[in-house]
mmCIF file of C-alpha atoms in Angstrom:
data_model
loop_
_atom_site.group_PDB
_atom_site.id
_atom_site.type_symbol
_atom_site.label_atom_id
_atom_site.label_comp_id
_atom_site.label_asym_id
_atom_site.label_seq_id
_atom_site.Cartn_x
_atom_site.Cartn_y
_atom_site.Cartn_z
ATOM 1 C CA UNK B 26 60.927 19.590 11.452
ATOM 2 C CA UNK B 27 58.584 17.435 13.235
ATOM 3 C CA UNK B 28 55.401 19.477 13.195
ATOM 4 C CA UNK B 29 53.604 17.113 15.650
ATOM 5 C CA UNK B 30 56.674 18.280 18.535
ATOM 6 C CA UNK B 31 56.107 20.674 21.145
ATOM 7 C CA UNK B 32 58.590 23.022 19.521
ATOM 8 C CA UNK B 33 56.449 23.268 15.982
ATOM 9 C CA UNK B 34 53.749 23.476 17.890
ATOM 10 C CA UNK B 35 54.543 26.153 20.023
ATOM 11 C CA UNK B 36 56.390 28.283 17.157
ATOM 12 C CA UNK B 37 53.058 28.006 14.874
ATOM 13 C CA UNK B 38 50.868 29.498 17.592
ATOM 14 C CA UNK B 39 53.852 32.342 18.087
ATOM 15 C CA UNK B 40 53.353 32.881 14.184
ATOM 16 C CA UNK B 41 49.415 32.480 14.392
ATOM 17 C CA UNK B 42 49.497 34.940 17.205
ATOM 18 C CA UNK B 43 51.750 37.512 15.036
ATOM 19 C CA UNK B 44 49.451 37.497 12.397
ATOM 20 C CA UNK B 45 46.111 38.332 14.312
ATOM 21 C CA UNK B 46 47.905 41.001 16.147
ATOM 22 C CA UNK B 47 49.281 42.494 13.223
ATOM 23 C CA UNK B 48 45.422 42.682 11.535
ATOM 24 C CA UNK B 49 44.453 43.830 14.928
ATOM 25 C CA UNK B 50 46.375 46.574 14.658
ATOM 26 C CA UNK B 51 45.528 47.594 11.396
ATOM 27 C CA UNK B 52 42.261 47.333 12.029
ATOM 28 C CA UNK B 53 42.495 49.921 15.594
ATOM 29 C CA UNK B 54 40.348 52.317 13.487
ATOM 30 C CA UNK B 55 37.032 49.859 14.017
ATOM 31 C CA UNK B 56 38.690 47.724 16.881
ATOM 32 C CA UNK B 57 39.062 51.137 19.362
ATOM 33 C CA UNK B 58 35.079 52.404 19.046
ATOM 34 C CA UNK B 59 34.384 48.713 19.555
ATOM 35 C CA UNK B 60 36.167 47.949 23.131
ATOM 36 C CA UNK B 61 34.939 51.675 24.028
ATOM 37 C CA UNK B 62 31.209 50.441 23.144
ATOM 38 C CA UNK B 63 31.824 47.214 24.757
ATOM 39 C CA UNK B 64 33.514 49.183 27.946
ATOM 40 C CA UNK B 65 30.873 51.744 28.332
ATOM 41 C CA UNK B 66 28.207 48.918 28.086
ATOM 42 C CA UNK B 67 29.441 46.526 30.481
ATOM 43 C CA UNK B 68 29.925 49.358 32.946
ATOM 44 C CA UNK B 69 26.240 50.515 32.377
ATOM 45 C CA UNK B 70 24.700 47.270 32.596
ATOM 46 C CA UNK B 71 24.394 46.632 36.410
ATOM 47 C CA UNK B 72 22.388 49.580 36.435
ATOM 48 C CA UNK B 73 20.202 48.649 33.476
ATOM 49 C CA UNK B 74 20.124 45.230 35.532
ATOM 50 C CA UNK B 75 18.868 47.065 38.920
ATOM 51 C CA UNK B 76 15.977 48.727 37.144
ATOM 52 C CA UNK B 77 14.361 45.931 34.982
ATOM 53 C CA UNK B 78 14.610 44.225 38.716
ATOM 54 C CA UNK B 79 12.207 47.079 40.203
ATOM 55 C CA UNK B 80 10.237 46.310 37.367
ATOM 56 C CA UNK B 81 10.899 49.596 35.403
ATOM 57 C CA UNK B 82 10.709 48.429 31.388
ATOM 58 C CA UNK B 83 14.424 47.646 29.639
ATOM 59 C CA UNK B 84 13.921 49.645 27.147
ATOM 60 C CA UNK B 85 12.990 53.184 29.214
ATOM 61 C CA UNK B 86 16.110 52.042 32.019
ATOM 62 C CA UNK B 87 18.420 51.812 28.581
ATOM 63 C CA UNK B 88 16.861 55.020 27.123
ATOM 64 C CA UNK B 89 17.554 56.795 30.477
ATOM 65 C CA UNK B 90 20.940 55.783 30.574
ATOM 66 C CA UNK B 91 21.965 56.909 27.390
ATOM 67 C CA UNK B 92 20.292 60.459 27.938
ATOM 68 C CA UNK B 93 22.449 59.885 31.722
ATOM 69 C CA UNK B 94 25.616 59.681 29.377
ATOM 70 C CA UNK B 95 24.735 61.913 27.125
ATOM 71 C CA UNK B 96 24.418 64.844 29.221
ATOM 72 C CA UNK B 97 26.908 64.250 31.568
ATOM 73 C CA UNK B 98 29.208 64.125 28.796
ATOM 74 C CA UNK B 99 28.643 66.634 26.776
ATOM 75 C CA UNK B 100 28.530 69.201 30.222
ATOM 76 C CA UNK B 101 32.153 67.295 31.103
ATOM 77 C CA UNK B 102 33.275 67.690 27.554
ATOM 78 C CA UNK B 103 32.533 71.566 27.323
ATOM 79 C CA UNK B 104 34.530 72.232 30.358
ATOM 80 C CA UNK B 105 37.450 69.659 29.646
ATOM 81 C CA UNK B 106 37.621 70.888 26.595
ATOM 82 C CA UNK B 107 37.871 74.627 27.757
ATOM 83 C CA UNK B 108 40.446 73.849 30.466
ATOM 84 C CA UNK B 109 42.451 71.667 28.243
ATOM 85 C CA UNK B 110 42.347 74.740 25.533
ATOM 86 C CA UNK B 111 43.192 77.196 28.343
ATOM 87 C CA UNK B 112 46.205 74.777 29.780
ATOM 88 C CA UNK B 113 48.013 74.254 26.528
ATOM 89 C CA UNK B 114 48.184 78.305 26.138
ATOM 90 C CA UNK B 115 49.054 78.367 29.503
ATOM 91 C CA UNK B 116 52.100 75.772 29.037
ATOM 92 C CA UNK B 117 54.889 78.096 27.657
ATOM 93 C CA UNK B 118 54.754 79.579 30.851
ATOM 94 C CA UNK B 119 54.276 76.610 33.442
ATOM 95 C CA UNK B 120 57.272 74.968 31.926
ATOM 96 C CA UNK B 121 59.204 78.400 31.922
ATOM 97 C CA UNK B 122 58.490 78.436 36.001
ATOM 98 C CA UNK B 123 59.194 74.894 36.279
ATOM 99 C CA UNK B 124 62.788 75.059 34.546
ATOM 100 C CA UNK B 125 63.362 78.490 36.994
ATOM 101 C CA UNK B 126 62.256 76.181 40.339
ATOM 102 C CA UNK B 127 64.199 73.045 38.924
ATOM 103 C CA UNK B 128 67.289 75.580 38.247
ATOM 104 C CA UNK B 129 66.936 77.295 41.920
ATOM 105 C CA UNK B 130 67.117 73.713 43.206
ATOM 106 C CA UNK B 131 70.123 73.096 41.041
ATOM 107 C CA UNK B 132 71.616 76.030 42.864
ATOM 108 C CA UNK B 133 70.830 75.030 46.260
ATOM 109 C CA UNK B 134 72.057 71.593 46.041
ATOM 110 C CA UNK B 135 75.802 73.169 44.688
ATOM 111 C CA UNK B 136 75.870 75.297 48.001
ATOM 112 C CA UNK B 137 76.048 71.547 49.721
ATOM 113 C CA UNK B 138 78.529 70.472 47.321
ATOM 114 C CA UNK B 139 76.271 68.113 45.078
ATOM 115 C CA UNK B 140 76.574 69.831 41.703
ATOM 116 C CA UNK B 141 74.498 68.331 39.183
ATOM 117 C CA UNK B 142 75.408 69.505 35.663
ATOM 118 C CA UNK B 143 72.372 72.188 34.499
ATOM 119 C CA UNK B 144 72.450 71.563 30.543
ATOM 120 C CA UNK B 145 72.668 67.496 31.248
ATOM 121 C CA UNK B 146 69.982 67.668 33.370
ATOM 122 C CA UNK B 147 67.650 69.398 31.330
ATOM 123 C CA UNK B 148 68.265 67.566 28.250
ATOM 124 C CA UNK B 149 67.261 64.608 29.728
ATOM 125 C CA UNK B 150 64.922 65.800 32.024
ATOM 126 C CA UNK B 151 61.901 67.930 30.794
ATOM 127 C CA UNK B 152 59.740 68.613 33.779
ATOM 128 C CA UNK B 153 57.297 70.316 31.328
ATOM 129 C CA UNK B 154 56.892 67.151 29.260
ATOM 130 C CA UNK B 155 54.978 65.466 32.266
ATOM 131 C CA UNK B 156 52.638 67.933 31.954
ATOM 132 C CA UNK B 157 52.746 67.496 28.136
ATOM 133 C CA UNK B 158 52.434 63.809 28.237
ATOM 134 C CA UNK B 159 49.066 64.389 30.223
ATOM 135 C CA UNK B 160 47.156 66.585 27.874
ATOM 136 C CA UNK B 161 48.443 64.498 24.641
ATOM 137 C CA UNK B 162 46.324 61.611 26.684
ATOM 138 C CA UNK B 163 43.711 63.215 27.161
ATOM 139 C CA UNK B 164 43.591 64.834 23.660
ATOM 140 C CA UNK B 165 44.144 61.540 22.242
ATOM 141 C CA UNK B 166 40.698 60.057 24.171
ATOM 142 C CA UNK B 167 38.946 63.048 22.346
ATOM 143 C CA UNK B 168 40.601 61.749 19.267
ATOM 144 C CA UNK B 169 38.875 58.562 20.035
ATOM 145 C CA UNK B 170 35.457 59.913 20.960
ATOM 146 C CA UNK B 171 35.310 61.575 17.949
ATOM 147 C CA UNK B 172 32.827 58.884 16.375
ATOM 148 C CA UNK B 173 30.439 59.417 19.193
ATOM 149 C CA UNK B 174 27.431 58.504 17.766
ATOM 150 C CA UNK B 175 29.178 55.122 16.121
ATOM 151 C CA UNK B 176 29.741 54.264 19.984
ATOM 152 C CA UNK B 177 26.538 55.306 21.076
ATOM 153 C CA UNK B 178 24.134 53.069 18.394
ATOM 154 C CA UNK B 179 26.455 50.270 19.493
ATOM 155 C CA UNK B 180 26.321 50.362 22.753
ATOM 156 C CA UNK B 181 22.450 50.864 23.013
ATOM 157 C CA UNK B 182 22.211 47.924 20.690
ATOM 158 C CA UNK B 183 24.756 45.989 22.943
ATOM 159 C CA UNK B 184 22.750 46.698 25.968
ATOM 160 C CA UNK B 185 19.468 45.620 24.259
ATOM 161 C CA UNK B 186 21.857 42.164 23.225
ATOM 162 C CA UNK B 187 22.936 41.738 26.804
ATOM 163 C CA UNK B 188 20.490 39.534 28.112
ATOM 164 C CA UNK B 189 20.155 36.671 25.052
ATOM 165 C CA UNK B 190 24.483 37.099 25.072
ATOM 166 C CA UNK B 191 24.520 33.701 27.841
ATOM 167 C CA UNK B 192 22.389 31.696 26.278
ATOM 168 C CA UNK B 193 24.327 32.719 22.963
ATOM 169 C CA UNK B 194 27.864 31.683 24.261
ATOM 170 C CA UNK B 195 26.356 28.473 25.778
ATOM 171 C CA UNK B 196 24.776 27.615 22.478
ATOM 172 C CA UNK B 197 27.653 28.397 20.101
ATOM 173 C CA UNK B 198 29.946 26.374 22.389
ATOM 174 C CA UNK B 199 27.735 23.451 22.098
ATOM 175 C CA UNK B 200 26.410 23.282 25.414
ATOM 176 C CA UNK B 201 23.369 23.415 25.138
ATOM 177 C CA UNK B 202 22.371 22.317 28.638
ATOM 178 C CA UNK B 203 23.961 24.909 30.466
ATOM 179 C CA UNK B 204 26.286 23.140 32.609
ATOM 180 C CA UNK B 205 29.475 24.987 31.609
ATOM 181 C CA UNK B 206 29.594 27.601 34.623
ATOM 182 C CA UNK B 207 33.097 28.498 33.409
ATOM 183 C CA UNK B 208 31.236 30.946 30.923
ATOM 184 C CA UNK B 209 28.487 32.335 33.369
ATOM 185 C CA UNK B 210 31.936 32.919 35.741
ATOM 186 C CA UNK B 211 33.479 34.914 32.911
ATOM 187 C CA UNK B 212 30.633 37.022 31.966
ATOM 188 C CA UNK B 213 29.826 37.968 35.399
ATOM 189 C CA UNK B 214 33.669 38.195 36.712
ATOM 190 C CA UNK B 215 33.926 40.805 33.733
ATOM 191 C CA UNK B 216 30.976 42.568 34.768
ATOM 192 C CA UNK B 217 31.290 43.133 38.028
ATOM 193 C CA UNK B 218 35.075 43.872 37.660
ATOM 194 C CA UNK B 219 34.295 46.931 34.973
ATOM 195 C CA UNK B 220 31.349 48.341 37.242
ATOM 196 C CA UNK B 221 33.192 47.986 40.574
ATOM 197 C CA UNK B 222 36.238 49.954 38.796
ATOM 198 C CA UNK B 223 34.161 52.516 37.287
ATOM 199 C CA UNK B 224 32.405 53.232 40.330
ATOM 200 C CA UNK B 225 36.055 53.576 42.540
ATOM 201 C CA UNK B 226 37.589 55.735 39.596
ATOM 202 C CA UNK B 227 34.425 58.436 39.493
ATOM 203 C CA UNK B 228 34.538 58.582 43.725
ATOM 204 C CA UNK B 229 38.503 59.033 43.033
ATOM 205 C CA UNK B 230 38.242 61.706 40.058
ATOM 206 C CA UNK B 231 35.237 63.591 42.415
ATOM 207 C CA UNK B 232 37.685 63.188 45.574
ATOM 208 C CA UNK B 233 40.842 64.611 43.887
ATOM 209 C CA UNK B 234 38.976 67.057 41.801
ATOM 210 C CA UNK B 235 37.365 68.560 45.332
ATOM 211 C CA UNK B 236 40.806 68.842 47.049
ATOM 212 C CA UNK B 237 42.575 70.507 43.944
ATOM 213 C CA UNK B 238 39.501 72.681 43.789
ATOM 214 C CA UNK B 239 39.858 73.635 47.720
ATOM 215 C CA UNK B 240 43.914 73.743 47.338
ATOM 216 C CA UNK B 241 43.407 76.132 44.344
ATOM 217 C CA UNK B 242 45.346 74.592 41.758
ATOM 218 C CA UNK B 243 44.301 76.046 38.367
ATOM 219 C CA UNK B 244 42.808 73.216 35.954
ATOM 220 C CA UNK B 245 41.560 71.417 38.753
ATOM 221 C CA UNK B 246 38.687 69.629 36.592
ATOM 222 C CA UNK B 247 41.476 68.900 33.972
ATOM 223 C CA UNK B 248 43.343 66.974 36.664
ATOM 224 C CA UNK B 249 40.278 65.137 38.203
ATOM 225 C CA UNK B 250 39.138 63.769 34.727
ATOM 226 C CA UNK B 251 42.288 62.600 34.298
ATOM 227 C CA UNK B 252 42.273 61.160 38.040
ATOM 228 C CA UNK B 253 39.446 59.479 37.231
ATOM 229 C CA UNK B 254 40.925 58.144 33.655
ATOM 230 C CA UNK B 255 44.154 56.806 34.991
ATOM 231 C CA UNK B 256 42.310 54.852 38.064
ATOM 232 C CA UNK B 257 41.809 51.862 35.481
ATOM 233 C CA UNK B 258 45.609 51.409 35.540
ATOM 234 C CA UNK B 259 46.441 50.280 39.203
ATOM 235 C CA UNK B 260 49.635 50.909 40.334
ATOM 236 C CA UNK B 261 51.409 53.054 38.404
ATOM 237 C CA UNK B 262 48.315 55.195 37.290
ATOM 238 C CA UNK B 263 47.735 56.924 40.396
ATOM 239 C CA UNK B 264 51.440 58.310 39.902
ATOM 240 C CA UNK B 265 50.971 59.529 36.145
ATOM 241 C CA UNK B 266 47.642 61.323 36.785
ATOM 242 C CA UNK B 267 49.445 62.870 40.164
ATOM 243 C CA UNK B 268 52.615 64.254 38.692
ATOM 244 C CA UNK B 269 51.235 67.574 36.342
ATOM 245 C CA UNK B 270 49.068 68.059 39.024
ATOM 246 C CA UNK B 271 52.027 68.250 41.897
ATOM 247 C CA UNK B 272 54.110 70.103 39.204
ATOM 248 C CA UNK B 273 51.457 72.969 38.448
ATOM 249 C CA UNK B 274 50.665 73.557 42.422
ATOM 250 C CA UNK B 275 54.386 73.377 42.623
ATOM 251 C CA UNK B 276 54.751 76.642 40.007
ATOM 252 C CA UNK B 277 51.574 78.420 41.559
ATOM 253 C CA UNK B 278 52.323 78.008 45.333
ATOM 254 C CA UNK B 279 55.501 76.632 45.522
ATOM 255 C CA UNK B 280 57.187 73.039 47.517
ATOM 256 C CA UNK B 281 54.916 72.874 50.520
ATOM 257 C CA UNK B 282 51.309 72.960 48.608
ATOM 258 C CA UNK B 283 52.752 70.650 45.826
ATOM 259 C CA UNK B 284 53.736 68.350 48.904
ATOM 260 C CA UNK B 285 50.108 69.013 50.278
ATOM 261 C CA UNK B 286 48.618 68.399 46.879
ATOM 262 C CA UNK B 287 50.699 64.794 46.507
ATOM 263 C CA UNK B 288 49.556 63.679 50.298
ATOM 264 C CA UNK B 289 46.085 64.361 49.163
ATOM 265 C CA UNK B 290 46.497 62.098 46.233
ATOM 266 C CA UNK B 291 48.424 59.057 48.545
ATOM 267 C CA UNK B 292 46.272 59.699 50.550
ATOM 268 C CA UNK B 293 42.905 59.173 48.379
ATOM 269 C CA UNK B 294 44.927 56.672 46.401
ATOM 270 C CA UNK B 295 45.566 54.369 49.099
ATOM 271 C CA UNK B 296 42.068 54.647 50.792
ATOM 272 C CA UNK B 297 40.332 53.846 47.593
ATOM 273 C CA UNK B 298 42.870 51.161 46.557
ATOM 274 C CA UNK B 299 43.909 49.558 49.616
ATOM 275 C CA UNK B 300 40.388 49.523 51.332
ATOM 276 C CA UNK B 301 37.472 50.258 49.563
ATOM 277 C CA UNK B 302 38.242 48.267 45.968
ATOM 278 C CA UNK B 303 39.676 44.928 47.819
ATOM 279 C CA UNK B 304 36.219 45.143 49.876
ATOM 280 C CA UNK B 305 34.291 45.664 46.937
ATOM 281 C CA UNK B 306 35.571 43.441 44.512
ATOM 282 C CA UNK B 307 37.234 40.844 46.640
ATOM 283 C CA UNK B 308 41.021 39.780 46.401
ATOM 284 C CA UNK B 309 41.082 37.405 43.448
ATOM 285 C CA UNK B 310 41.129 39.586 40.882
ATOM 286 C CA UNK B 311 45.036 40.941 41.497
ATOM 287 C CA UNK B 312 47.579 41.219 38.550
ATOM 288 C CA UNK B 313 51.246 41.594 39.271
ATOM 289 C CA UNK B 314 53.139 45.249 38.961
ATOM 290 C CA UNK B 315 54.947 43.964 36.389
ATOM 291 C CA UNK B 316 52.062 42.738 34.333
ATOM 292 C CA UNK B 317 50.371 45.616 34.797
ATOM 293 C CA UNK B 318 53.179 48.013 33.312
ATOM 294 C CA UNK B 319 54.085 44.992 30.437
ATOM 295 C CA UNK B 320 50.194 45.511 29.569
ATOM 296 C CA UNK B 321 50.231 48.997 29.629
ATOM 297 C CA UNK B 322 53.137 49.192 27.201
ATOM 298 C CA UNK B 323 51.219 46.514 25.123
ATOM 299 C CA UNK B 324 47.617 47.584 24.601
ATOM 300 C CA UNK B 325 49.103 51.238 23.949
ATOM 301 C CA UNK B 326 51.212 50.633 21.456
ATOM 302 C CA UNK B 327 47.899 48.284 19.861
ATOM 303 C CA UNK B 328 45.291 50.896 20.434
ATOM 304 C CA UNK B 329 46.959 54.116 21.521
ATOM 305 C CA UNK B 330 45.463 56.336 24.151
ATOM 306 C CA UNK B 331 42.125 53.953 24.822
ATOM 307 C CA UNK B 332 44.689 50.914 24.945
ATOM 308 C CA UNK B 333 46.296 52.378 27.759
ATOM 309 C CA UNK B 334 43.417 53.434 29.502
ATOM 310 C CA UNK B 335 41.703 49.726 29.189
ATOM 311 C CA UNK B 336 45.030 48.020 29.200
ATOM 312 C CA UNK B 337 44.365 46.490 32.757
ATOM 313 C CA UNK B 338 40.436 45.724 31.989
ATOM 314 C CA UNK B 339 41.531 44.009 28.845
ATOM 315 C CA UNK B 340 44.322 42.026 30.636
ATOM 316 C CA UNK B 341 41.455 41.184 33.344
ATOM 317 C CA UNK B 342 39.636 39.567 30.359
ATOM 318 C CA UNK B 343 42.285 37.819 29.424
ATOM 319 C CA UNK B 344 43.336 36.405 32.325
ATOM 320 C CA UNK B 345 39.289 35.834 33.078
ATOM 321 C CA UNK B 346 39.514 33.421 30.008
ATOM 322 C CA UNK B 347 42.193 31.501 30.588
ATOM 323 C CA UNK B 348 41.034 30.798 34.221
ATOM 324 C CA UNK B 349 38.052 29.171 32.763
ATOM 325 C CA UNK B 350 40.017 26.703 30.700
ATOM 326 C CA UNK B 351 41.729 23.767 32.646
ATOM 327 C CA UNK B 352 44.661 23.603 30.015
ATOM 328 C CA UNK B 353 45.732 27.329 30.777
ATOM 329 C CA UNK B 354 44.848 28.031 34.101
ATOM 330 C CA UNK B 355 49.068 27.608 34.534
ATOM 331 C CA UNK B 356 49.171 30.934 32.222
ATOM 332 C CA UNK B 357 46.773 32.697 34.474
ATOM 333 C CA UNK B 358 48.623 32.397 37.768
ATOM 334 C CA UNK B 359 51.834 33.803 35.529
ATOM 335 C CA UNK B 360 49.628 37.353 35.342
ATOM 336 C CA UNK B 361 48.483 36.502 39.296
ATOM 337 C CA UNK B 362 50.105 39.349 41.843
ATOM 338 C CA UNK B 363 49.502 36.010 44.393
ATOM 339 C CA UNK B 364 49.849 32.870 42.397
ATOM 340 C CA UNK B 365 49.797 30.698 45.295
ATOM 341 C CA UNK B 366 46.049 32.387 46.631
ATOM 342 C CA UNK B 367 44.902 31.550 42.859
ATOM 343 C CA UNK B 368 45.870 28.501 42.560
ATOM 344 C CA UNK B 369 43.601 27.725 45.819
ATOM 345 C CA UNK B 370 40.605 29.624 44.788
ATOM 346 C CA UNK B 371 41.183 27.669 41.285
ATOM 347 C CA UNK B 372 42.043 24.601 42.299
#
């Protein structure tokens, strides 16, 4: 084989690619508290930025962060933590009432002549695993957090790094003269992409969490964390973090405030992601359904529950990158939800 051809060329990189993946994997252990660090960094830093620009001292605007993060999540923790204790004692019963409602609808549809075999249906359809599926994602981010204080010293050193990390990239890429803006685009598309989405996701989380509260629905905090969680993954995570919700209204109150529970989350869902993101963050930042469920199956199977949860952020990076590069801009518009829009704004 010609080694030089397209072919060998393009089979090498497919083995090359293998290869890191595979290490990547094996190395999730340090590679998950890393992206976390990096995550929680880049999302902090516009506020770090804000205060050094009022003239407050980088080192007291970092210090206050941390203690920000620190409290906030140790409160959030020690209720999470309680509710998620409470709801997995709780679940022997919820998915008792949910097989009784699912087998009362069963019963109703065979007095209109649509009989839909009981045992079949409930082999392969658990409505209690939703619910299960939901706490095992949540208990698998506290898996994650576990080396805390690893991912605190790095990100406090990564926010002390974050203004000599330019200059570094510039420097290592040999240009020493700044003139590649491709890099300044990627840092600050990156950026402003991770703070924008954290800022949506904690008005969604406080939004949902205020109407579960108000509609009553037990493990309401449990159900806005996860709100807020699931936010990163557009699309299709809006329906995951909706569905135990809808289910446990629907075994507490019954069909019309589980139907009143799911309008409030359309509702909040579409405000916040038809209207106030595209305003925020502008319309050139889109990634196709389809990429967005293809990543979601990817970066969890790499990195388990954090892969899912920064499987669109990490995507966004990627497809950041290759925008920046002439000779794979083509790969770029293949992730675009509007290749043709792209390929103006990159053209």
């Amino acid at each position: 084989m010609d080694l030089k051809s397209p072919t060998a060329k393009a089979m090498i990189m497919l083995a090359c690619l293998v290869v890191v993946l595979a290490g990547v994997k094996a190395a999730s252990a340090i590679m998950v508290p890393f992206f976390l660090s990096a995550f929680i960094a880049i999302a902090c830093s516009p506020l770090i930025n804000w205060a050094t620009a009022h003239r407050i001292p980088r080192w007291a605007s970092i210090t206050l962060v941390i203690l920000i993060i620190l409290v906030f999540g140790f409160l959030l923790a020690g209720l999470v933590g309680q509710s998620l204790t409470d709801f997995k004692e709780n679940l022997p019963s919820y998915r008792e009432k949910l097989d009784n409602e699912f087998a009362w609808a069963i019963d109703r549809l065979a007095g209109f002549n649509i009989n839909v075999n009981r045992e079949l249906f409930t082999q392969h359809f658990d409505p209690g695993m939703a619910m299960s599926v939901a706490t095992n994602f949540l208990s698998g981010m506290g898996g994650a957090l576990s080396n805390l204080f690893l991912i605190l010293l790095t990100v406090i050193f990564m926010l002390f790094e974050a203004d000599s990390m330019p200059s570094r990239l510039h420097t290592a890429l040999a240009d020493p003269e700044m003139k590649m803006k491709q890099i300044d685009r990627f840092i600050s598309s990156v950026n402003s992409y991770l703070a924008i989405k954290t800022v949506v996701s904690l008005a969604t989380g406080l939004i949902i969490g205020t109407w579960l509260y108000i509609m009553g629905v037990d493990h309401f905090l449990l159900w806005a964390v996860l709100a807020f969680l699931l936010n990163y993954i557009p699309n299709i995570g809006s329906i995951i973090a909706a569905v135990p919700a809808v289910l446990i209204a629907l075994v507490q109150y019954g069909l019309a405030s589980a139907g009143l529970v799911a309008l409030g989350f359309v509702l909040v869902n579409t405000i916040m992601g038809n209207m106030v993101e595209p305003r925020l963050m502008g319309r050139g930042m889109g990634l196709s359904t389809l990429v967005v469920f293809l990543s979601l199956i990817f970066w969890g199977w790499l990195f388990g529950s954090v892969g899912m949860l920064l499987s669109v952020p990490l995507t966004m990076v990627v497809k950041i990158a290759l925008e920046s590069r002439e000779e794979s801009k083509w790969l770029a518009l293949l992730l675009s939800s509007n290749a043709e829009r792209d390929a103006n704004r990159l053209s």
